[in-house]
PDB file of C-alpha atoms in Angstrom:
ATOM      1  CA  UNK H  27      -2.985  14.066   2.442  1.00 55.00           C
ATOM      2  CA  UNK H  28      -0.982  12.684  -0.460  1.00 58.00           C
ATOM      3  CA  UNK H  29       2.072  14.765  -1.325  1.00 85.00           C
ATOM      4  CA  UNK H  30       2.152  13.699  -4.970  1.00 93.00           C
ATOM      5  CA  UNK H  31       0.300  14.593  -8.174  1.00 94.00           C
ATOM      6  CA  UNK H  32      -0.208  12.081 -10.963  1.00 96.00           C
ATOM      7  CA  UNK H  33      -2.282  12.092 -14.168  1.00 97.00           C
ATOM      8  CA  UNK H  34      -5.464  10.080 -13.595  1.00 96.00           C
ATOM      9  CA  UNK H  35      -5.011   7.878 -16.654  1.00 97.00           C
ATOM     10  CA  UNK H  36      -2.592   6.992 -19.444  1.00 97.00           C
ATOM     11  CA  UNK H  37      -2.514   4.656 -22.410  1.00 97.00           C
ATOM     12  CA  UNK H  38       0.478   2.775 -23.769  1.00 96.00           C
ATOM     13  CA  UNK H  39       0.941   0.469 -26.746  1.00 97.00           C
ATOM     14  CA  UNK H  40       2.083  -3.057 -25.982  1.00 97.00           C
ATOM     15  CA  UNK H  41       5.842  -3.437 -26.405  1.00 97.00           C
ATOM     16  CA  UNK H  42       6.520   0.269 -26.069  1.00 97.00           C
ATOM     17  CA  UNK H  43       7.976   2.021 -23.030  1.00 97.00           C
ATOM     18  CA  UNK H  44       5.487   3.368 -20.514  1.00 98.00           C
ATOM     19  CA  UNK H  45       6.599   6.605 -18.847  1.00 98.00           C
ATOM     20  CA  UNK H  46       4.544   7.528 -15.802  1.00 98.00           C
ATOM     21  CA  UNK H  47       5.158  11.010 -14.369  1.00 97.00           C
ATOM     22  CA  UNK H  48       4.796  12.135 -10.776  1.00 96.00           C
ATOM     23  CA  UNK H  49       5.069  15.568  -9.250  1.00 95.00           C
ATOM     24  CA  UNK H  50       6.246  15.875  -5.633  1.00 93.00           C
ATOM     25  CA  UNK H  51       7.282  19.510  -5.431  1.00 91.00           C
ATOM     26  CA  UNK H  52       7.086  19.668  -1.604  1.00 88.00           C
ATOM     27  CA  UNK H  53       9.326  16.668  -0.986  1.00 88.00           C
ATOM     28  CA  UNK H  54      11.803  17.025   1.860  1.00 83.00           C
ATOM     29  CA  UNK H  55      15.481  16.180   1.576  1.00 80.00           C
ATOM     30  CA  UNK H  56      15.290  12.794   3.287  1.00 80.00           C
ATOM     31  CA  UNK H  57      11.987  11.538   1.946  1.00 86.00           C
ATOM     32  CA  UNK H  58      11.953   8.574  -0.410  1.00 90.00           C
ATOM     33  CA  UNK H  59       9.922   8.260  -3.592  1.00 93.00           C
ATOM     34  CA  UNK H  60       8.121   4.915  -3.802  1.00 95.00           C
ATOM     35  CA  UNK H  61       6.174   3.350  -6.634  1.00 97.00           C
ATOM     36  CA  UNK H  62       3.553   0.653  -6.217  1.00 98.00           C
ATOM     37  CA  UNK H  63       1.019  -0.757  -8.620  1.00 98.00           C
ATOM     38  CA  UNK H  64      -2.295  -2.458  -8.024  1.00 97.00           C
ATOM     39  CA  UNK H  65      -3.859  -4.874 -10.432  1.00 96.00           C
ATOM     40  CA  UNK H  66      -7.591  -5.437 -10.053  1.00 90.00           C
ATOM     41  CA  UNK H  67      -8.524  -7.590  -7.038  1.00 89.00           C
ATOM     42  CA  UNK H  68      -4.927  -7.818  -5.835  1.00 95.00           C
ATOM     43  CA  UNK H  69      -2.963  -6.006  -3.150  1.00 96.00           C
ATOM     44  CA  UNK H  70      -0.506  -3.241  -4.066  1.00 97.00           C
ATOM     45  CA  UNK H  71       2.741  -4.570  -5.494  1.00 97.00           C
ATOM     46  CA  UNK H  72       6.048  -2.876  -4.676  1.00 97.00           C
ATOM     47  CA  UNK H  73       7.923  -1.768  -7.801  1.00 98.00           C
ATOM     48  CA  UNK H  74      10.868   0.448  -6.886  1.00 97.00           C
ATOM     49  CA  UNK H  75      11.989   3.288  -4.638  1.00 95.00           C
ATOM     50  CA  UNK H  76      14.713   5.917  -4.557  1.00 94.00           C
ATOM     51  CA  UNK H  77      16.050   8.886  -2.651  1.00 91.00           C
ATOM     52  CA  UNK H  78      18.213  10.981  -4.970  1.00 90.00           C
ATOM     53  CA  UNK H  79      19.777   8.776  -7.611  1.00 88.00           C
ATOM     54  CA  UNK H  80      18.103   7.004 -10.488  1.00 94.00           C
ATOM     55  CA  UNK H  81      17.302   3.386  -9.736  1.00 96.00           C
ATOM     56  CA  UNK H  82      16.730   0.316 -11.889  1.00 97.00           C
ATOM     57  CA  UNK H  83      15.552  -3.189 -11.073  1.00 96.00           C
ATOM     58  CA  UNK H  84      14.074  -6.102 -12.991  1.00 95.00           C
ATOM     59  CA  UNK H  85      10.671  -4.448 -13.171  1.00 95.00           C
ATOM     60  CA  UNK H  86      11.299  -0.791 -13.923  1.00 97.00           C
ATOM     61  CA  UNK H  87      13.523   2.271 -13.817  1.00 98.00           C
ATOM     62  CA  UNK H  88      12.998   5.323 -11.633  1.00 98.00           C
ATOM     63  CA  UNK H  89      14.268   8.674 -12.831  1.00 97.00           C
ATOM     64  CA  UNK H  90      14.337  11.443 -10.197  1.00 96.00           C
ATOM     65  CA  UNK H  91      15.033  15.012 -11.290  1.00 95.00           C
ATOM     66  CA  UNK H  92      18.015  16.772  -9.802  1.00 94.00           C
ATOM     67  CA  UNK H  93      15.822  19.081  -7.714  1.00 93.00           C
ATOM     68  CA  UNK H  94      13.813  15.991  -6.613  1.00 93.00           C
ATOM     69  CA  UNK H  95      10.523  17.752  -7.337  1.00 94.00           C
ATOM     70  CA  UNK H  96       9.384  15.190  -9.866  1.00 95.00           C
ATOM     71  CA  UNK H  97      10.095  11.665 -11.012  1.00 96.00           C
ATOM     72  CA  UNK H  98       9.231   9.258 -13.809  1.00 97.00           C
ATOM     73  CA  UNK H  99       8.632   5.541 -13.605  1.00 98.00           C
ATOM     74  CA  UNK H 100       9.644   3.738 -16.782  1.00 98.00           C
ATOM     75  CA  UNK H 101       8.378   0.312 -17.768  1.00 97.00           C
ATOM     76  CA  UNK H 102      10.731  -0.438 -20.668  1.00 96.00           C
ATOM     77  CA  UNK H 103       8.570  -2.876 -22.648  1.00 95.00           C
ATOM     78  CA  UNK H 104       4.971  -2.710 -21.476  1.00 97.00           C
ATOM     79  CA  UNK H 105       2.820  -5.827 -21.693  1.00 97.00           C
ATOM     80  CA  UNK H 106      -0.911  -6.301 -21.242  1.00 97.00           C
ATOM     81  CA  UNK H 107      -0.192  -7.580 -17.735  1.00 96.00           C
ATOM     82  CA  UNK H 108       1.173  -4.156 -16.801  1.00 97.00           C
ATOM     83  CA  UNK H 109      -2.343  -2.708 -16.962  1.00 97.00           C
ATOM     84  CA  UNK H 110      -2.916  -1.461 -13.410  1.00 97.00           C
ATOM     85  CA  UNK H 111      -3.200   1.587 -11.164  1.00 97.00           C
ATOM     86  CA  UNK H 112       0.253   2.997 -10.432  1.00 98.00           C
ATOM     87  CA  UNK H 113       0.824   4.903  -7.194  1.00 97.00           C
ATOM     88  CA  UNK H 114       3.659   7.345  -6.607  1.00 96.00           C
ATOM     89  CA  UNK H 115       4.209   7.879  -2.869  1.00 93.00           C
ATOM     90  CA  UNK H 116       6.501  10.082  -0.837  1.00 89.00           C
ATOM     91  CA  UNK H 117       7.452   8.286   2.346  1.00 85.00           C
ATOM     92  CA  UNK H 118       8.489   9.904   5.600  1.00 73.00           C
ATOM     93  CA  UNK H 119      11.908   9.160   7.037  1.00 64.00           C
ATOM     94  CA  UNK H 120      11.102   9.676  10.752  1.00 61.00           C
ATOM     95  CA  UNK H 121      11.348   6.259  12.404  1.00 58.00           C
ATOM     96  CA  UNK H 122       7.970   6.033  14.065  1.00 54.00           C
ATOM     97  CA  UNK H 123       6.296   7.509  11.007  1.00 54.00           C
ATOM     98  CA  UNK H 124       8.543   5.821   8.497  1.00 55.00           C
ATOM     99  CA  UNK H 125       6.005   3.090   7.923  1.00 61.00           C
ATOM    100  CA  UNK H 126       3.148   5.201   6.698  1.00 74.00           C
ATOM    101  CA  UNK H 127       2.416   5.049   2.973  1.00 85.00           C
ATOM    102  CA  UNK H 128      -0.094   7.742   2.033  1.00 85.00           C
ATOM    103  CA  UNK H 129      -1.715   6.674  -1.216  1.00 89.00           C
ATOM    104  CA  UNK H 130      -3.240   9.191  -3.611  1.00 87.00           C
ATOM    105  CA  UNK H 131      -5.499   8.407  -6.533  1.00 89.00           C
ATOM    106  CA  UNK H 132      -2.724   7.049  -8.742  1.00 95.00           C
ATOM    107  CA  UNK H 133      -2.504   6.730 -12.526  1.00 97.00           C
ATOM    108  CA  UNK H 134      -4.598   4.113 -14.273  1.00 97.00           C
ATOM    109  CA  UNK H 135      -2.326   2.721 -17.001  1.00 98.00           C
ATOM    110  CA  UNK H 136      -3.994   0.847 -19.863  1.00 98.00           C
ATOM    111  CA  UNK H 137      -1.672  -1.163 -22.102  1.00 97.00           C
ATOM    112  CA  UNK H 138      -3.324  -1.781 -25.438  1.00 96.00           C
ATOM    113  CA  UNK H 139      -2.479  -4.394 -28.108  1.00 95.00           C
TER     114      UNK H 139
ATOM    115  CA  UNK J   7       9.894 -16.461  -0.450  1.00 69.00           C
ATOM    116  CA  UNK J   8       6.280 -16.798   0.622  1.00 82.00           C
ATOM    117  CA  UNK J   9       4.291 -13.576   0.538  1.00 94.00           C
ATOM    118  CA  UNK J  10       1.890 -12.058   3.039  1.00 97.00           C
ATOM    119  CA  UNK J  11      -1.005 -14.425   3.658  1.00 97.00           C
ATOM    120  CA  UNK J  12      -4.484 -13.194   4.513  1.00 98.00           C
ATOM    121  CA  UNK J  13      -7.763 -14.946   5.225  1.00 97.00           C
ATOM    122  CA  UNK J  14     -10.572 -15.111   4.528  1.00 97.00           C
ATOM    123  CA  UNK J  15     -10.472 -13.792   0.979  1.00 97.00           C
ATOM    124  CA  UNK J  16     -14.105 -12.654   1.088  1.00 97.00           C
ATOM    125  CA  UNK J  17     -16.576 -12.056   3.904  1.00 97.00           C
ATOM    126  CA  UNK J  18     -20.201 -10.994   3.858  1.00 98.00           C
ATOM    127  CA  UNK J  19     -21.951 -10.017   7.090  1.00 97.00           C
ATOM    128  CA  UNK J  20     -24.902  -7.965   8.204  1.00 97.00           C
ATOM    129  CA  UNK J  21     -24.475  -4.613   9.911  1.00 95.00           C
ATOM    130  CA  UNK J  22     -23.944  -4.777  13.672  1.00 96.00           C
ATOM    131  CA  UNK J  23     -22.344  -8.221  13.385  1.00 97.00           C
ATOM    132  CA  UNK J  24     -18.694  -8.813  14.222  1.00 97.00           C
ATOM    133  CA  UNK J  25     -15.924 -10.020  11.917  1.00 98.00           C
ATOM    134  CA  UNK J  26     -12.245 -10.879  12.184  1.00 98.00           C
ATOM    135  CA  UNK J  27      -9.446 -10.985   9.644  1.00 97.00           C
ATOM    136  CA  UNK J  28      -6.166 -12.828   9.916  1.00 97.00           C
ATOM    137  CA  UNK J  29      -2.724 -11.968   8.557  1.00 98.00           C
ATOM    138  CA  UNK J  30       0.545 -13.907   8.454  1.00 97.00           C
ATOM    139  CA  UNK J  31       3.436 -11.653   7.405  1.00 96.00           C
ATOM    140  CA  UNK J  32       6.560 -12.582   5.480  1.00 96.00           C
ATOM    141  CA  UNK J  33       8.894 -14.582   7.702  1.00 94.00           C
ATOM    142  CA  UNK J  34      11.287 -12.376   9.647  1.00 92.00           C
ATOM    143  CA  UNK J  35       9.400  -9.155   9.044  1.00 93.00           C
ATOM    144  CA  UNK J  36       9.181  -7.179  12.281  1.00 91.00           C
ATOM    145  CA  UNK J  37       6.728  -4.551  11.091  1.00 92.00           C
ATOM    146  CA  UNK J  38       3.119  -5.273  10.211  1.00 94.00           C
ATOM    147  CA  UNK J  39       0.476  -2.908   8.865  1.00 95.00           C
ATOM    148  CA  UNK J  40      -3.279  -3.017   8.351  1.00 97.00           C
ATOM    149  CA  UNK J  41      -4.796  -0.814   5.646  1.00 97.00           C
ATOM    150  CA  UNK J  42      -8.384  -0.155   4.620  1.00 97.00           C
ATOM    151  CA  UNK J  43      -9.160   0.390   0.933  1.00 96.00           C
ATOM    152  CA  UNK J  44     -12.589   1.718   0.055  1.00 96.00           C
ATOM    153  CA  UNK J  45     -13.717   1.182  -3.531  1.00 93.00           C
ATOM    154  CA  UNK J  46     -12.168   3.754  -5.875  1.00 90.00           C
ATOM    155  CA  UNK J  47      -9.650   5.030  -3.329  1.00 92.00           C
ATOM    156  CA  UNK J  48      -6.080   4.243  -2.378  1.00 92.00           C
ATOM    157  CA  UNK J  49      -5.351   2.234   0.773  1.00 94.00           C
ATOM    158  CA  UNK J  50      -5.385   4.078   4.099  1.00 94.00           C
ATOM    159  CA  UNK J  51      -3.294   2.974   7.087  1.00 93.00           C
ATOM    160  CA  UNK J  52      -5.282   1.800  10.098  1.00 96.00           C
ATOM    161  CA  UNK J  53      -2.547   0.504  12.407  1.00 94.00           C
ATOM    162  CA  UNK J  54       1.168  -0.299  12.426  1.00 92.00           C
ATOM    163  CA  UNK J  55       2.898  -2.829  14.689  1.00 92.00           C
ATOM    164  CA  UNK J  56       6.600  -3.130  15.411  1.00 90.00           C
ATOM    165  CA  UNK J  57       6.987  -6.709  16.675  1.00 89.00           C
ATOM    166  CA  UNK J  58       4.041  -6.954  19.099  1.00 85.00           C
ATOM    167  CA  UNK J  59       3.865  -3.258  19.996  1.00 90.00           C
ATOM    168  CA  UNK J  60       1.661  -0.610  18.383  1.00 91.00           C
ATOM    169  CA  UNK J  61       3.593   2.174  16.637  1.00 88.00           C
ATOM    170  CA  UNK J  62       0.717   4.104  15.038  1.00 88.00           C
ATOM    171  CA  UNK J  63      -3.019   3.577  15.479  1.00 92.00           C
ATOM    172  CA  UNK J  64      -4.080   7.187  15.006  1.00 90.00           C
ATOM    173  CA  UNK J  65      -6.435   6.329  12.118  1.00 92.00           C
ATOM    174  CA  UNK J  66      -8.017   3.268  13.747  1.00 95.00           C
ATOM    175  CA  UNK J  67     -11.682   3.810  14.791  1.00 95.00           C
ATOM    176  CA  UNK J  68     -11.114   2.417  18.245  1.00 94.00           C
ATOM    177  CA  UNK J  69     -14.782   2.362  19.221  1.00 95.00           C
ATOM    178  CA  UNK J  70     -15.329  -0.547  16.833  1.00 97.00           C
ATOM    179  CA  UNK J  71     -11.970  -1.698  15.461  1.00 98.00           C
ATOM    180  CA  UNK J  72      -9.310  -3.597  17.363  1.00 97.00           C
ATOM    181  CA  UNK J  73      -6.112  -5.327  16.328  1.00 97.00           C
ATOM    182  CA  UNK J  74      -3.527  -7.467  18.032  1.00 96.00           C
ATOM    183  CA  UNK J  75      -0.219  -9.132  17.280  1.00 95.00           C
ATOM    184  CA  UNK J  76       0.366 -11.099  20.458  1.00 82.00           C
ATOM    185  CA  UNK J  77       3.507 -13.066  19.594  1.00 87.00           C
ATOM    186  CA  UNK J  78       4.970 -10.578  17.140  1.00 85.00           C
ATOM    187  CA  UNK J  79       4.108 -12.702  14.096  1.00 93.00           C
ATOM    188  CA  UNK J  80       0.474 -13.244  13.069  1.00 96.00           C
ATOM    189  CA  UNK J  81      -2.091 -10.518  13.526  1.00 97.00           C
ATOM    190  CA  UNK J  82      -5.865 -10.252  13.682  1.00 98.00           C
ATOM    191  CA  UNK J  83      -8.058  -7.251  12.946  1.00 98.00           C
ATOM    192  CA  UNK J  84     -11.581  -7.219  14.370  1.00 98.00           C
ATOM    193  CA  UNK J  85     -14.618  -5.069  13.731  1.00 98.00           C
ATOM    194  CA  UNK J  86     -17.435  -5.079  16.280  1.00 97.00           C
ATOM    195  CA  UNK J  87     -20.091  -3.973  15.509  1.00 96.00           C
ATOM    196  CA  UNK J  88     -19.775  -3.489  11.763  1.00 96.00           C
ATOM    197  CA  UNK J  89     -21.317  -0.511   9.985  1.00 96.00           C
ATOM    198  CA  UNK J  90     -22.249  -0.151   6.338  1.00 96.00           C
ATOM    199  CA  UNK J  91     -19.328   2.238   5.764  1.00 96.00           C
ATOM    200  CA  UNK J  92     -16.876  -0.520   6.769  1.00 97.00           C
ATOM    201  CA  UNK J  93     -17.425  -2.215   3.420  1.00 97.00           C
ATOM    202  CA  UNK J  94     -13.922  -2.245   1.975  1.00 97.00           C
ATOM    203  CA  UNK J  95     -10.876  -4.369   1.272  1.00 98.00           C
ATOM    204  CA  UNK J  96      -8.673  -4.861   4.333  1.00 98.00           C
ATOM    205  CA  UNK J  97      -5.029  -5.212   3.371  1.00 98.00           C
ATOM    206  CA  UNK J  98      -2.163  -6.467   5.482  1.00 98.00           C
ATOM    207  CA  UNK J  99       1.433  -5.546   4.699  1.00 96.00           C
ATOM    208  CA  UNK J 100       4.792  -6.293   6.286  1.00 95.00           C
ATOM    209  CA  UNK J 101       8.358  -5.014   6.110  1.00 92.00           C
ATOM    210  CA  UNK J 102      11.700  -5.959   7.634  1.00 90.00           C
ATOM    211  CA  UNK J 103      11.675  -2.781   9.705  1.00 80.00           C
ATOM    212  CA  UNK J 104       9.506   0.302   9.993  1.00 74.00           C
ATOM    213  CA  UNK J 105      12.058   2.599   8.407  1.00 77.00           C
ATOM    214  CA  UNK J 106      11.440   4.481   5.176  1.00 75.00           C
ATOM    215  CA  UNK J 107      14.081   2.547   3.241  1.00 84.00           C
ATOM    216  CA  UNK J 108      12.359  -0.816   3.656  1.00 87.00           C
ATOM    217  CA  UNK J 109       9.502  -1.492   1.234  1.00 93.00           C
ATOM    218  CA  UNK J 110       6.201  -2.830   2.487  1.00 93.00           C
ATOM    219  CA  UNK J 111       4.869  -5.983   0.867  1.00 96.00           C
ATOM    220  CA  UNK J 112       1.120  -6.459   0.697  1.00 97.00           C
ATOM    221  CA  UNK J 113      -1.205  -9.423   0.792  1.00 97.00           C
ATOM    222  CA  UNK J 114      -4.208  -9.631  -1.532  1.00 96.00           C
ATOM    223  CA  UNK J 115      -6.605  -8.544   1.198  1.00 97.00           C
ATOM    224  CA  UNK J 116      -9.994  -9.526   2.573  1.00 98.00           C
ATOM    225  CA  UNK J 117     -12.978  -8.051   0.757  1.00 97.00           C
ATOM    226  CA  UNK J 118     -15.683  -7.237   3.326  1.00 98.00           C
ATOM    227  CA  UNK J 119     -19.265  -6.572   2.299  1.00 97.00           C
ATOM    228  CA  UNK J 120     -21.780  -5.304   4.857  1.00 97.00           C
ATOM    229  CA  UNK J 121     -25.464  -5.915   4.122  1.00 93.00           C
TER     230      UNK J 121
END
């Protein structure tokens, strides 16, 4: 079962920041938080991941609370092409199980003109 | 860098027929995964390979599904015989290693329709 809770849908105006929340209150100390997105008819696309510290790359920023029980993915200037389903995933650290991504229902983000 | 390649892109078969999907991972990636994504749901892991060995196949319906990665590079996933409930998108992903700090990169999948 997925260990994360996300709102089923969100809207965002084009050019504004999109802030997608995720609750992972049962996360263990060595489990990573991963974000993927899936645009219609495509495979999931890796966005970013983090353990404890906030992370930033060319696509997005990941803010993880100090207690690690929740996080927020930030798309700084959303475009229409960012419309997709966004998945927040907690990933196990154990080597033989480290590969498993357990996807939940995700958040359907609609970026509107 | 070339991404994960999958073929065919679409496949339509009748129930009880057999079908095979092919995946070529990103060059140098030791770990390969097959996922099944039913319409309206998130992907679910079927099997994970580390080089040419199976790491996790606990969710693979072994009475009808099989997968191999003989030379530790390309992989094939087969269904025989297919059932109506196998209609789904079959996604292949790869990563440098199987550890939790290495992201998986996905192909665009094969959409399978069972008539």
